[in-house]
Amino acid sequence: MTPTSIADLCEAVRPLLTTVPLALAATCGFTQRRRCLTADLFCQSLVFGWLACPDGSLEHLARTGAGAGAAVSAQAWHQRFGASAADLLRGVLEAAVQQVISGQAVPLPVLARFAVVLLVDSTTVALPAALADLWRGCGGGHQASDGAAALKVSVAYDLVGGRLWGLSLAHGRTHDRAAAPRLDLPPGSLLIRDRGYFSLAALRSWSGLGVHYLSRPQSNVAVFRAGERWTLAAFLGRRRLTAGGPPLDIEVELGAEERLPVRLLAWRVPSTVCRRRRAALRKAAKKKGQPVSAHALALAAYYILVTDLAPEQLSAKEAEALYRARWQIELLFKLWKSEGGLARSRSRQPQRILCEVYAKLLALVLAHWCLLAGGLWADPRRSLLKAFQHLRCWAVALLTAFAEPVRFRACLADLARGWSCGCRVNTRRARPNTWQLLL
């Protein structure tokens, strides 16, 4: 896929924060009469303002908006945070995720074998109970209102070119498989997902489309070898694996009905890791008032993966390193919540909180696009945290330059030059970084 240049990014972002909100404003009820705070300035000020300071007050938004041309008071901003504003921001966010923005492919040989190496996962944002009709949560907690409302954000994230292949919103109580964004992957792609997305029928469907997979299996899946049926724990127990020894690498079939042929990889984990896993299982079971099964305790001694790739396509060591790279999407969510302030608000008003979630998601998507167009993705040693912190320093300057395409493009170019210095992770000997393992 052709990398997106800074000029291309400008062409994509400008209508997204001008034409799109103005077109949506009348249909969602945001604009009922001519105002100083128009829909486009409202979106631009929120996106760049909260990008610069995720915990910014209404006064911060008023100062930021004045720099963009919306010179209104903090009280005027307070009055604009209603249901129509939330609908406006959600509409702009939905338009944003349809954009195709990709960075230059990272030069790592193990990733170059695939057209796309896609990580899929989700994170949940708690919302006020008053929003339960819009976004239902899972419940639970000490009070009846705890967990009543929540938003599940599912993301598909490419390790090769950095593209966000999908971002979808769902009720907090929705299962991961149902909440996952719809994907149209090219043949030769590799899909990496956690156990919560495991489905034998889905894996068979992906294989039929030429898309490979690397996943952890469900613990209760049936294993067939030479016509004999096993539980996963019993099958691994017969192999007598040792911690630090060679992994099990064997062809089996999974599923009592599916009987899907897969390559099963398994490692025996160190005793300290096993004890920690079993303690976590017992603690979780005690909290639910349920006993821990002997099968679950036995599986805690193993690290298990399944794939349809042959050993000559992906060795066991490479598979282990690639699946460990799945943690990069967890770090993306951590970045969004800690640095981007996605899960926090200084307000207690439900509609303003909802506006914050949509606007901050939009700002984070835009920030990710800037990282890709700025050429940062091509460096395997990149630090998204350091790059995002650098971007935040430029957010207000980007807003004031936004009205003039030439200035905005020049501002993005100056920002990108800063990423070439001081935005790398440090090499570690004891616990290698993901990029070190992939190299």
PDB file of C-alpha atoms in Angstrom, residues 119 121 157 324-339 384-385 425 428 433-434:
ATOM      1  CA  LEU A 119      -3.695  -7.028  15.601  1.00  0.00           C
ATOM      2  CA  ASP A 121      -8.439  -6.128  20.326  1.00  0.00           C
ATOM      3  CA  TYR A 157      -4.070  -2.294  13.894  1.00  0.00           C
ATOM      4  CA  ARG A 324       4.267 -11.217  21.726  1.00  0.00           C
ATOM      5  CA  ALA A 325       3.984  -8.242  19.347  1.00  0.00           C
ATOM      6  CA  ARG A 326       0.221  -8.418  19.978  1.00  0.00           C
ATOM      7  CA  TRP A 327       1.009  -6.489  23.151  1.00  0.00           C
ATOM      8  CA  GLN A 328       1.590  -3.425  20.940  1.00  0.00           C
ATOM      9  CA  ILE A 329      -2.164  -2.896  20.642  1.00  0.00           C
ATOM     10  CA  GLU A 330      -2.451  -3.012  24.434  1.00  0.00           C
ATOM     11  CA  LEU A 331       0.235  -0.319  24.584  1.00  0.00           C
ATOM     12  CA  LEU A 332      -1.756   1.696  22.041  1.00  0.00           C
ATOM     13  CA  PHE A 333      -4.813   1.569  24.318  1.00  0.00           C
ATOM     14  CA  LYS A 334      -2.638   2.481  27.306  1.00  0.00           C
ATOM     15  CA  LEU A 335      -1.310   5.482  25.369  1.00  0.00           C
ATOM     16  CA  TRP A 336      -4.830   6.555  24.420  1.00  0.00           C
ATOM     17  CA  LYS A 337      -6.043   6.401  28.019  1.00  0.00           C
ATOM     18  CA  SER A 338      -3.006   7.736  29.889  1.00  0.00           C
ATOM     19  CA  GLU A 339      -1.683  10.400  27.494  1.00  0.00           C
ATOM     20  CA  LEU A 384       4.772   6.146  20.120  1.00  0.00           C
ATOM     21  CA  LEU A 385       4.732   7.586  23.641  1.00  0.00           C
ATOM     22  CA  VAL A 425      12.859   3.265  22.638  1.00  0.00           C
ATOM     23  CA  ARG A 428      17.389  -3.556  26.566  1.00  0.00           C
ATOM     24  CA  ASN A 433      11.887  -4.881  23.318  1.00  0.00           C
ATOM     25  CA  THR A 434       9.468  -6.174  20.713  1.00  0.00           C
TER      26      THR A 434
END
